mmCIF file of C-alpha atoms in Angstrom:
data_model
loop_
_atom_site.group_PDB
_atom_site.id
_atom_site.type_symbol
_atom_site.label_atom_id
_atom_site.label_comp_id
_atom_site.label_asym_id
_atom_site.label_seq_id
_atom_site.Cartn_x
_atom_site.Cartn_y
_atom_site.Cartn_z
ATOM 1 C CA MET A 281 -0.020 -0.032 0.026
ATOM 2 C CA SER A 282 1.430 3.455 -1.105
ATOM 3 C CA ARG A 283 1.805 6.192 1.589
ATOM 4 C CA ALA A 284 -0.748 8.247 -0.446
ATOM 5 C CA SER A 285 -3.347 5.792 0.027
ATOM 6 C CA GLY A 286 -2.352 4.599 3.344
ATOM 7 C CA PRO A 287 -4.338 4.643 6.736
ATOM 8 C CA GLY A 288 -2.223 7.618 8.096
ATOM 9 C CA LEU A 289 -3.624 10.046 5.530
ATOM 10 C CA THR A 290 -7.116 10.321 6.853
ATOM 11 C CA ASN A 291 -7.916 14.003 6.271
ATOM 12 C CA LEU A 292 -6.506 16.996 4.394
ATOM 13 C CA THR A 293 -4.516 18.418 7.294
ATOM 14 C CA LYS A 294 -2.394 15.477 7.435
ATOM 15 C CA TYR A 295 -1.491 15.954 3.905
ATOM 16 C CA GLU A 296 -0.743 19.577 4.678
ATOM 17 C CA MET A 297 1.414 18.391 7.586
ATOM 18 C CA LEU A 298 3.653 16.371 5.205
ATOM 19 C CA ALA A 299 4.322 19.736 3.358
ATOM 20 C CA LEU A 300 5.320 21.989 6.162
ATOM 21 C CA ASP A 301 9.063 21.420 5.529
ATOM 22 C CA GLY A 302 8.587 20.650 1.781
ATOM 23 C CA GLU A 303 10.747 22.331 -0.717
ATOM 24 C CA ILE A 304 7.841 23.947 -2.404
ATOM 25 C CA ASN A 305 4.718 23.919 -0.306
ATOM 26 C CA VAL A 306 1.629 25.100 -1.922
ATOM 27 C CA SER A 307 -0.425 22.683 0.034
ATOM 28 C CA ASP A 308 -1.919 24.582 3.034
ATOM 29 C CA GLY A 309 -3.958 27.714 2.661
ATOM 30 C CA HIS A 310 -2.141 29.489 5.479
ATOM 31 C CA PRO A 311 -0.438 32.586 4.330
ATOM 32 C CA ARG A 312 3.341 32.138 3.925
ATOM 33 C CA GLN A 313 4.452 35.098 1.922
ATOM 34 C CA GLY A 314 6.693 37.711 3.297
ATOM 35 C CA LEU A 315 5.583 40.627 5.299
ATOM 36 C CA SER A 316 4.947 44.058 3.771
ATOM 37 C CA PRO A 317 7.080 47.042 4.797
ATOM 38 C CA THR A 318 4.064 48.173 6.961
ATOM 39 C CA GLN A 319 3.625 44.922 8.447
ATOM 40 C CA GLN A 320 7.436 44.574 9.335
ATOM 41 C CA ARG A 321 7.093 48.035 11.161
ATOM 42 C CA ILE A 322 4.197 46.404 13.317
ATOM 43 C CA THR A 323 6.397 43.354 14.134
ATOM 44 C CA ARG A 324 9.373 45.503 15.116
ATOM 45 C CA ARG A 325 7.023 47.048 17.757
ATOM 46 C CA MET A 326 6.171 43.666 19.161
ATOM 47 C CA PRO A 327 7.912 44.529 22.535
ATOM 48 C CA GLU A 328 5.790 47.621 22.918
ATOM 49 C CA ILE A 329 2.565 45.844 21.889
ATOM 50 C CA PHE A 330 3.229 43.180 24.393
ATOM 51 C CA SER A 331 3.830 45.584 27.287
ATOM 52 C CA ALA A 332 0.626 47.522 26.366
ATOM 53 C CA ALA A 333 -1.389 44.325 26.257
ATOM 54 C CA ALA A 334 -0.212 43.318 29.588
ATOM 55 C CA GLU A 335 -1.336 46.615 31.207
ATOM 56 C CA LYS A 336 -4.845 47.010 29.990
ATOM 57 C CA PRO A 337 -8.025 45.205 31.183
ATOM 58 C CA PHE A 338 -8.499 42.130 29.085
ATOM 59 C CA ALA A 339 -12.013 43.007 28.129
ATOM 60 C CA GLU A 340 -10.839 46.338 26.652
ATOM 61 C CA VAL A 341 -8.212 44.619 24.615
ATOM 62 C CA GLU A 342 -10.439 41.903 23.457
ATOM 63 C CA ARG A 343 -13.272 44.499 22.316
ATOM 64 C CA ARG A 344 -10.741 46.665 20.547
ATOM 65 C CA ALA A 345 -9.306 43.767 18.541
ATOM 66 C CA GLN A 346 -12.688 42.288 17.724
ATOM 67 C CA ARG A 347 -13.986 45.699 16.618
ATOM 68 C CA ALA A 348 -10.980 46.441 14.512
ATOM 69 C CA PHE A 349 -10.884 43.142 12.859
ATOM 70 C CA LEU A 350 -14.693 42.859 12.026
ATOM 71 C CA ASP A 351 -14.810 46.501 10.925
ATOM 72 C CA SER A 352 -11.999 46.121 8.573
ATOM 73 C CA LEU A 353 -14.058 43.442 7.013
ATOM 74 C CA GLY A 354 -17.339 45.669 6.785
ATOM 75 C CA GLN A 355 -19.129 43.969 9.664
ATOM 76 C CA LYS A 356 -19.995 47.127 11.468
ATOM 77 C CA SER A 357 -23.099 45.713 12.903
ATOM 78 C CA ALA A 358 -21.051 42.844 14.427
ATOM 79 C CA PRO A 359 -22.398 42.614 18.051
ATOM 80 C CA VAL A 360 -19.130 43.116 19.780
ATOM 81 C CA GLU A 361 -20.376 45.596 22.467
ATOM 82 C CA GLU A 362 -23.343 43.307 23.234
ATOM 83 C CA GLY A 363 -21.044 40.375 24.038
ATOM 84 C CA ARG A 364 -22.084 38.266 21.199
ATOM 85 C CA VAL A 365 -18.701 37.873 19.633
ATOM 86 C CA HIS A 366 -16.518 35.278 21.236
ATOM 87 C CA SER A 367 -12.710 34.791 20.621
ATOM 88 C CA ALA A 368 -11.059 31.306 20.210
ATOM 89 C CA TYR A 369 -7.516 30.136 19.530
ATOM 90 C CA ALA A 370 -8.389 29.265 15.854
ATOM 91 C CA SER A 371 -11.383 28.832 13.580
ATOM 92 C CA SER A 372 -11.060 25.127 13.971
ATOM 93 C CA VAL A 373 -11.546 25.478 17.676
ATOM 94 C CA ALA A 374 -14.544 27.922 17.021
ATOM 95 C CA MET A 375 -15.897 25.162 14.633
ATOM 96 C CA ASP A 376 -15.721 22.629 17.121
ATOM 97 C CA VAL A 377 -17.404 24.665 19.876
ATOM 98 C CA VAL A 378 -20.190 25.533 17.320
ATOM 99 C CA ALA A 379 -20.607 21.792 16.301
ATOM 100 C CA ARG A 380 -20.949 20.854 20.049
ATOM 101 C CA SER A 381 -23.272 23.795 20.911
ATOM 102 C CA LEU A 382 -25.766 22.626 18.078
ATOM 103 C CA ARG A 383 -26.371 19.382 19.993
ATOM 104 C CA PRO A 384 -28.958 18.260 21.151
ATOM 105 C CA HIS A 385 -31.403 20.451 19.463
ATOM 106 C CA VAL A 386 -29.970 20.093 15.829
ATOM 107 C CA ARG A 387 -29.634 16.515 14.221
ATOM 108 C CA THR A 388 -29.625 16.986 10.554
ATOM 109 C CA ILE A 389 -27.655 19.758 8.817
ATOM 110 C CA GLY A 390 -27.496 20.769 5.257
ATOM 111 C CA LEU A 391 -23.791 21.340 4.527
ATOM 112 C CA ILE A 392 -22.244 23.032 1.418
ATOM 113 C CA HIS A 393 -20.698 20.589 -1.002
ATOM 114 C CA PRO A 394 -17.701 20.688 -1.531
ATOM 115 C CA THR A 395 -15.990 22.250 1.458
ATOM 116 C CA PHE A 396 -12.747 21.543 3.571
ATOM 117 C CA ASP A 397 -13.077 18.238 5.215
ATOM 118 C CA ASN A 398 -12.490 19.298 8.990
ATOM 119 C CA ILE A 399 -16.095 20.907 8.791
ATOM 120 C CA PRO A 400 -18.007 17.718 8.007
ATOM 121 C CA ASP A 401 -15.597 15.768 10.332
ATOM 122 C CA LEU A 402 -16.197 18.005 13.297
ATOM 123 C CA LEU A 403 -19.904 18.006 12.829
ATOM 124 C CA LEU A 404 -19.999 14.148 12.399
ATOM 125 C CA GLY A 405 -17.768 13.913 15.508
ATOM 126 C CA TRP A 406 -20.577 15.547 17.417
ATOM 127 C CA GLY A 407 -23.305 13.103 16.113
ATOM 128 C CA HIS A 408 -24.764 15.356 13.378
ATOM 129 C CA HIS A 409 -26.233 13.820 10.325
ATOM 130 C CA LEU A 410 -25.036 15.715 7.102
ATOM 131 C CA VAL A 411 -26.891 16.396 4.037
ATOM 132 C CA PRO A 412 -24.912 17.828 0.840
ATOM 133 C CA LEU A 413 -26.016 21.096 -0.429
ATOM 134 C CA GLU A 414 -24.512 21.724 -4.093
ATOM 135 C CA GLU A 415 -23.092 25.114 -4.820
ATOM 136 C CA ASP A 416 -25.099 25.781 -7.878
ATOM 137 C CA ALA A 417 -28.463 25.787 -6.190
ATOM 138 C CA LEU A 418 -27.114 27.820 -3.142
ATOM 139 C CA VAL A 419 -25.727 30.667 -5.534
ATOM 140 C CA ASP A 420 -29.259 30.961 -6.796
ATOM 141 C CA GLY A 421 -30.535 31.409 -3.219
ATOM 142 C CA GLU A 422 -32.112 28.095 -2.887
ATOM 143 C CA VAL A 423 -31.822 25.422 -0.174
ATOM 144 C CA PRO A 424 -33.142 22.186 -1.638
ATOM 145 C CA GLY A 425 -34.982 19.914 0.858
ATOM 146 C CA LEU A 426 -34.946 22.641 3.662
ATOM 147 C CA ASP A 427 -37.937 21.177 5.391
ATOM 148 C CA LEU A 428 -35.953 17.900 6.031
ATOM 149 C CA LEU A 429 -33.130 19.858 7.648
ATOM 150 C CA ASP A 430 -32.615 21.234 11.094
ATOM 151 C CA ALA A 431 -29.971 23.760 10.192
ATOM 152 C CA VAL A 432 -28.013 24.871 7.286
ATOM 153 C CA PHE A 433 -24.224 25.388 7.289
ATOM 154 C CA LEU A 434 -22.560 27.406 4.432
ATOM 155 C CA THR A 435 -18.910 28.390 3.736
ATOM 156 C CA VAL A 436 -18.951 31.828 2.136
ATOM 157 C CA PRO A 437 -16.630 32.247 0.151
ATOM 158 C CA ASN A 438 -16.125 28.479 -0.149
ATOM 159 C CA ASN A 439 -12.845 26.493 -0.049
ATOM 160 C CA PRO A 440 -11.687 25.276 -2.370
ATOM 161 C CA THR A 441 -13.898 26.408 -5.206
ATOM 162 C CA GLY A 442 -13.801 30.093 -4.217
ATOM 163 C CA THR A 443 -17.607 30.234 -5.008
ATOM 164 C CA THR A 444 -19.327 33.026 -3.167
ATOM 165 C CA ILE A 445 -22.985 33.185 -2.247
ATOM 166 C CA GLY A 446 -23.776 36.924 -3.088
ATOM 167 C CA PRO A 447 -25.849 39.056 -0.709
ATOM 168 C CA ASP A 448 -29.167 38.759 -2.605
ATOM 169 C CA ALA A 449 -28.912 34.956 -2.770
ATOM 170 C CA LEU A 450 -27.756 34.817 1.051
ATOM 171 C CA ARG A 451 -30.742 37.018 1.964
ATOM 172 C CA ARG A 452 -33.092 34.630 0.207
ATOM 173 C CA ILE A 453 -31.532 31.663 1.865
ATOM 174 C CA ALA A 454 -31.670 33.378 5.425
ATOM 175 C CA LEU A 455 -35.270 34.365 4.820
ATOM 176 C CA GLN A 456 -36.315 30.726 3.882
ATOM 177 C CA CYS A 457 -34.400 29.583 7.063
ATOM 178 C CA ALA A 458 -36.215 32.105 9.233
ATOM 179 C CA GLY A 459 -39.546 31.224 7.643
ATOM 180 C CA GLN A 460 -39.083 27.627 8.810
ATOM 181 C CA GLY A 461 -37.429 28.238 12.074
ATOM 182 C CA LYS A 462 -33.948 26.807 10.936
ATOM 183 C CA PRO A 463 -30.659 28.193 12.202
ATOM 184 C CA LEU A 464 -28.090 29.332 9.746
ATOM 185 C CA ILE A 465 -24.298 28.928 10.372
ATOM 186 C CA LEU A 466 -21.759 30.660 8.129
ATOM 187 C CA ASP A 467 -18.067 29.964 7.990
ATOM 188 C CA THR A 468 -16.664 33.222 6.508
ATOM 189 C CA CYS A 469 -13.043 32.542 7.067
ATOM 190 C CA PHE A 470 -12.040 33.574 3.574
ATOM 191 C CA ARG A 471 -14.049 36.864 3.523
ATOM 192 C CA GLY A 472 -11.123 39.035 3.595
ATOM 193 C CA PHE A 473 -10.154 38.065 -0.147
ATOM 194 C CA ILE A 474 -13.326 39.472 -1.549
ATOM 195 C CA PRO A 475 -12.333 42.768 -3.140
ATOM 196 C CA GLY A 476 -14.171 45.964 -2.903
ATOM 197 C CA GLU A 477 -16.921 46.950 -0.488
ATOM 198 C CA ARG A 478 -17.864 43.759 1.556
ATOM 199 C CA PRO A 479 -21.664 43.565 2.568
ATOM 200 C CA ASP A 480 -22.380 43.839 6.249
ATOM 201 C CA THR A 481 -23.562 40.173 6.744
ATOM 202 C CA CYS A 482 -24.576 40.775 10.398
ATOM 203 C CA ALA A 483 -26.885 43.487 9.336
ATOM 204 C CA LEU A 484 -28.182 41.346 6.452
ATOM 205 C CA LEU A 485 -28.975 38.445 8.638
ATOM 206 C CA ASP A 486 -30.480 40.546 11.249
ATOM 207 C CA GLY A 487 -32.824 42.081 8.850
ATOM 208 C CA THR A 488 -34.227 38.572 7.988
ATOM 209 C CA GLY A 489 -34.996 37.546 11.463
ATOM 210 C CA VAL A 490 -33.047 34.293 11.109
ATOM 211 C CA GLU A 491 -31.176 32.715 13.895
ATOM 212 C CA TRP A 492 -27.578 32.837 12.904
ATOM 213 C CA ILE A 493 -24.080 31.775 13.910
ATOM 214 C CA MET A 494 -21.012 33.225 12.166
ATOM 215 C CA ILE A 495 -17.278 31.989 12.305
ATOM 216 C CA GLU A 496 -14.585 34.156 11.410
ATOM 217 C CA ASP A 497 -10.746 33.707 11.155
ATOM 218 C CA THR A 498 -7.615 35.864 10.899
ATOM 219 C CA GLY A 499 -5.371 32.862 10.114
ATOM 220 C CA LYS A 500 -5.936 32.937 6.373
ATOM 221 C CA LEU A 501 -4.860 36.611 5.979
ATOM 222 C CA TRP A 502 -1.563 37.489 7.516
ATOM 223 C CA PRO A 503 1.686 35.388 7.655
ATOM 224 C CA LEU A 504 2.157 35.580 11.256
ATOM 225 C CA LEU A 505 3.664 32.144 11.848
ATOM 226 C CA GLU A 506 0.314 30.719 13.165
ATOM 227 C CA LEU A 507 -0.496 33.672 15.697
ATOM 228 C CA LYS A 508 -4.078 33.833 14.754
ATOM 229 C CA LEU A 509 -7.722 33.917 16.380
ATOM 230 C CA GLY A 510 -11.043 32.616 15.453
ATOM 231 C CA PHE A 511 -14.183 34.510 16.366
ATOM 232 C CA ILE A 512 -17.800 33.273 16.811
ATOM 233 C CA SER A 513 -20.658 35.732 16.655
ATOM 234 C CA HIS A 514 -24.254 34.990 16.879
ATOM 235 C CA SER A 515 -27.679 36.617 16.787
ATOM 236 C CA ARG A 516 -29.631 38.127 19.594
ATOM 237 C CA GLN A 517 -32.056 35.218 19.727
ATOM 238 C CA CYS A 518 -29.559 32.481 19.283
ATOM 239 C CA SER A 519 -30.720 29.456 21.408
ATOM 240 C CA PHE A 520 -27.253 27.705 21.516
ATOM 241 C CA ASP A 521 -25.197 28.325 24.491
ATOM 242 C CA ILE A 522 -22.024 29.182 22.730
ATOM 243 C CA ALA A 523 -20.358 30.905 25.806
ATOM 244 C CA GLU A 524 -20.987 28.021 27.965
ATOM 245 C CA LYS A 525 -19.522 25.487 25.411
ATOM 246 C CA LEU A 526 -16.550 27.693 24.851
ATOM 247 C CA SER A 527 -15.743 27.947 28.566
ATOM 248 C CA ASP A 528 -15.318 24.236 28.567
ATOM 249 C CA VAL A 529 -12.331 24.566 26.059
ATOM 250 C CA LEU A 530 -10.520 27.929 27.156
ATOM 251 C CA LEU A 531 -10.346 30.578 29.754
ATOM 252 C CA SER A 532 -9.199 33.275 27.486
ATOM 253 C CA VAL A 533 -7.145 33.833 24.173
ATOM 254 C CA SER A 534 -3.836 35.711 24.472
ATOM 255 C CA PRO A 535 -4.166 39.538 24.844
ATOM 256 C CA PHE A 536 -0.847 39.787 23.033
ATOM 257 C CA VAL A 537 -2.233 38.091 20.098
ATOM 258 C CA LEU A 538 -5.472 40.178 20.266
ATOM 259 C CA SER A 539 -3.397 43.399 20.415
ATOM 260 C CA LEU A 540 -1.172 42.322 17.445
ATOM 261 C CA LEU A 541 -4.177 41.385 15.252
ATOM 262 C CA ALA A 542 -5.878 44.702 15.885
ATOM 263 C CA GLU A 543 -2.698 46.506 14.540
ATOM 264 C CA PHE A 544 -2.656 44.088 11.514
ATOM 265 C CA ALA A 545 -6.448 44.746 10.949
ATOM 266 C CA ALA A 546 -5.763 48.542 10.877
ATOM 267 C CA ASP A 547 -3.082 48.043 8.356
ATOM 268 C CA ALA A 548 -5.304 46.002 6.243
ATOM 269 C CA ARG A 549 -8.062 48.591 6.321
ATOM 270 C CA ASP A 550 -5.541 51.229 5.308
ATOM 271 C CA GLY A 551 -4.332 49.347 2.018
ATOM 272 C CA GLY A 552 -3.201 46.051 3.299
ATOM 273 C CA TYR A 553 -6.209 44.187 1.848
ATOM 274 C CA GLU A 554 -5.573 45.667 -1.579
ATOM 275 C CA ARG A 555 -1.987 44.358 -1.496
ATOM 276 C CA ILE A 556 -3.129 40.951 -0.499
ATOM 277 C CA HIS A 557 -5.642 40.982 -3.296
ATOM 278 C CA ALA A 558 -3.046 42.117 -5.766
ATOM 279 C CA LEU A 559 -0.742 39.208 -4.651
ATOM 280 C CA ILE A 560 -3.403 36.674 -5.021
ATOM 281 C CA ARG A 561 -4.437 37.952 -8.466
ATOM 282 C CA ARG A 562 -0.986 38.031 -9.700
ATOM 283 C CA ASN A 563 -0.133 34.448 -8.488
ATOM 284 C CA ARG A 564 -3.465 33.060 -9.844
ATOM 285 C CA GLN A 565 -2.432 34.507 -13.272
ATOM 286 C CA VAL A 566 1.154 32.939 -13.008
ATOM 287 C CA LEU A 567 -0.512 29.454 -12.178
ATOM 288 C CA ALA A 568 -2.960 29.894 -15.115
ATOM 289 C CA ASP A 569 -0.252 30.907 -17.552
ATOM 290 C CA SER A 570 1.813 27.862 -16.393
ATOM 291 C CA LEU A 571 -0.989 25.445 -17.262
ATOM 292 C CA ASP A 572 -1.550 26.739 -20.801
ATOM 293 C CA GLY A 573 -1.190 23.910 -23.238
ATOM 294 C CA THR A 574 -0.843 21.210 -20.688
ATOM 295 C CA GLY A 575 -4.364 19.775 -20.543
ATOM 296 C CA ALA A 576 -4.811 21.096 -17.110
ATOM 297 C CA SER A 577 -6.597 24.335 -16.283
ATOM 298 C CA LEU A 578 -8.279 26.414 -13.552
ATOM 299 C CA PRO A 579 -12.123 25.953 -13.688
ATOM 300 C CA PRO A 580 -14.027 28.597 -15.512
ATOM 301 C CA GLY A 581 -15.317 31.678 -13.545
ATOM 302 C CA SER A 582 -13.834 34.174 -11.285
ATOM 303 C CA ALA A 583 -12.385 33.344 -7.751
ATOM 304 C CA ASP A 584 -10.743 35.597 -5.305
ATOM 305 C CA VAL A 585 -9.899 33.276 -2.496
ATOM 306 C CA SER A 586 -6.241 32.430 -1.843
ATOM 307 C CA VAL A 587 -6.417 28.880 -3.223
ATOM 308 C CA ALA A 588 -6.806 27.615 -6.655
ATOM 309 C CA LEU A 589 -8.379 24.335 -7.896
ATOM 310 C CA VAL A 590 -6.399 22.721 -10.855
ATOM 311 C CA GLU A 591 -8.487 20.434 -13.116
ATOM 312 C CA LEU A 592 -6.346 17.850 -14.260
ATOM 313 C CA PRO A 593 -6.404 15.993 -17.616
ATOM 314 C CA ASP A 594 -8.674 12.969 -17.990
ATOM 315 C CA HIS A 595 -5.921 10.563 -17.683
ATOM 316 C CA LEU A 596 -4.504 11.735 -14.279
ATOM 317 C CA SER A 597 -5.965 11.283 -10.785
ATOM 318 C CA SER A 598 -5.277 13.645 -8.051
ATOM 319 C CA ARG A 599 -3.639 10.899 -5.839
ATOM 320 C CA LYS A 600 -1.132 10.072 -8.562
ATOM 321 C CA ALA A 601 -0.402 13.710 -9.386
ATOM 322 C CA TRP A 602 0.046 14.425 -5.437
ATOM 323 C CA SER A 603 2.374 11.569 -5.002
ATOM 324 C CA ASP A 604 4.376 12.083 -8.290
ATOM 325 C CA LEU A 605 4.736 15.941 -7.443
ATOM 326 C CA ARG A 606 5.746 15.330 -3.817
ATOM 327 C CA ARG A 607 8.561 13.096 -5.069
ATOM 328 C CA LEU A 608 9.646 16.033 -7.253
ATOM 329 C CA GLY A 609 9.505 18.437 -4.341
ATOM 330 C CA LEU A 610 6.099 20.102 -5.024
ATOM 331 C CA HIS A 611 3.430 19.782 -2.390
ATOM 332 C CA ALA A 612 -0.012 20.374 -3.581
ATOM 333 C CA LEU A 613 -3.340 18.914 -2.178
ATOM 334 C CA PRO A 614 -5.405 16.109 -3.630
ATOM 335 C CA CYS A 615 -8.964 17.088 -3.559
ATOM 336 C CA GLU A 616 -11.115 13.858 -3.077
ATOM 337 C CA SER A 617 -11.772 14.752 0.766
ATOM 338 C CA PHE A 618 -13.122 18.383 -0.209
ATOM 339 C CA PHE A 619 -15.905 16.416 -1.920
ATOM 340 C CA TRP A 620 -16.924 14.826 1.486
ATOM 341 C CA ALA A 621 -20.272 13.372 0.226
ATOM 342 C CA ASP A 622 -18.897 11.997 -3.037
ATOM 343 C CA LYS A 623 -15.102 11.769 -3.186
ATOM 344 C CA LYS A 624 -14.978 10.626 -6.722
ATOM 345 C CA GLN A 625 -16.024 14.216 -7.792
ATOM 346 C CA GLY A 626 -12.582 15.366 -6.539
ATOM 347 C CA GLU A 627 -10.654 12.700 -8.282
ATOM 348 C CA ARG A 628 -9.348 15.055 -11.057
ATOM 349 C CA PHE A 629 -8.525 18.025 -8.990
ATOM 350 C CA ILE A 630 -5.495 19.253 -7.027
ATOM 351 C CA ARG A 631 -5.609 22.425 -4.904
ATOM 352 C CA VAL A 632 -2.749 24.957 -4.975
ATOM 353 C CA ALA A 633 -2.337 27.578 -2.314
ATOM 354 C CA LEU A 634 -1.581 31.169 -3.605
ATOM 355 C CA SER A 635 -0.673 33.033 -0.328
ATOM 356 C CA ARG A 636 3.005 32.662 -1.281
ATOM 357 C CA ASP A 637 5.601 35.078 -2.608
ATOM 358 C CA THR A 638 5.142 35.105 -6.481
ATOM 359 C CA PRO A 639 8.787 33.504 -7.200
ATOM 360 C CA LEU A 640 7.847 30.444 -5.311
ATOM 361 C CA ILE A 641 4.511 30.151 -7.210
ATOM 362 C CA GLU A 642 6.513 30.661 -10.468
ATOM 363 C CA LYS A 643 8.740 27.656 -9.314
ATOM 364 C CA ALA A 644 5.535 25.661 -8.398
ATOM 365 C CA GLY A 645 3.921 26.521 -11.785
ATOM 366 C CA SER A 646 7.159 25.745 -13.822
ATOM 367 C CA LEU A 647 7.430 22.229 -12.025
ATOM 368 C CA LEU A 648 3.718 21.445 -12.374
ATOM 369 C CA ARG A 649 3.880 22.488 -16.245
ATOM 370 C CA ASP A 650 6.887 20.074 -16.648
ATOM 371 C CA TYR A 651 5.316 17.276 -14.830
ATOM 372 C CA LEU A 652 2.048 17.662 -16.805
ATOM 373 C CA VAL A 653 3.843 17.642 -20.152
ATOM 374 C CA SER A 654 5.880 14.524 -19.142
ATOM 375 C CA GLN A 655 2.511 12.659 -18.327
ATOM 376 C CA ARG A 656 0.797 13.356 -21.622
ATOM 377 C CA PRO A 657 -0.449 10.048 -23.301
#
């Protein structure tokens, strides 16, 4: 049995762990590009930020960071001051707390398909039954079979496809959920990659009367060596005791990390997001150009997120491509597990992370191109 199909590689994160020390790592979606000059100025102030965080009341530090981050993403209506935004070590911790909180009132959850496999894994681990919701219907504002579901869980924008459910479609979905009394849970961890003005999702959802929970993440945006936080916000009428379940997991997050992220959020608001977007656009084009004439391609349609799906030629599978490329020093991600309800749908895709310095993407693209040409029938 090859290692690629062996029992140890049971989820996408384990593939990503293999790539951490890889020569060319475009496997995980965590940002690994160099810091910008303004970000470098922030990191040089770390001793000052640390001292200030130690002196101020924790609640003040937390509120400032939550407000700075969420405001930078256009979430002006986020209920920070009402105490309905909670901090966690990471979005995966937040996800697990939410999955736990939904029990025992929620049993059957409609989950967007495909999506990163830790979401279905965590939900299944807490005993939920999952029903796949295909993206095509969701982008049109429809939730097939809603009457058979207890809740709806969407990733907006989605990983790995980059598909975004627009505000009009999201409003229609929220209204349908509100009409049937079904809670709506959103994972918005890639929200920061949407260019231009971002809709205030908190206000949008509040306007529909839906019961909602939203998970945010700083860890996809800034290359801070895994210094990151996740946030859980929820509607006023939320019937799930998020704070109680979170208290079973942690006392508090680090006030230093909160303060550091507040500084990075301010930098992002003042031009940092535009620099991130420009990097991702440039790297996506480099990757697309490298695939020209190879039989592989990026799926049609625009995508803004920091990962890209590569559709392989008919004669290649994602597991074979992953294994062959790894031997050549290139670490990408096979995509079967993203399609958690039907893994065969992912057999002809690999995912390439784009939050890297452009020279590394150029190396990855060149190596990928050479490999694909060598594998022509």
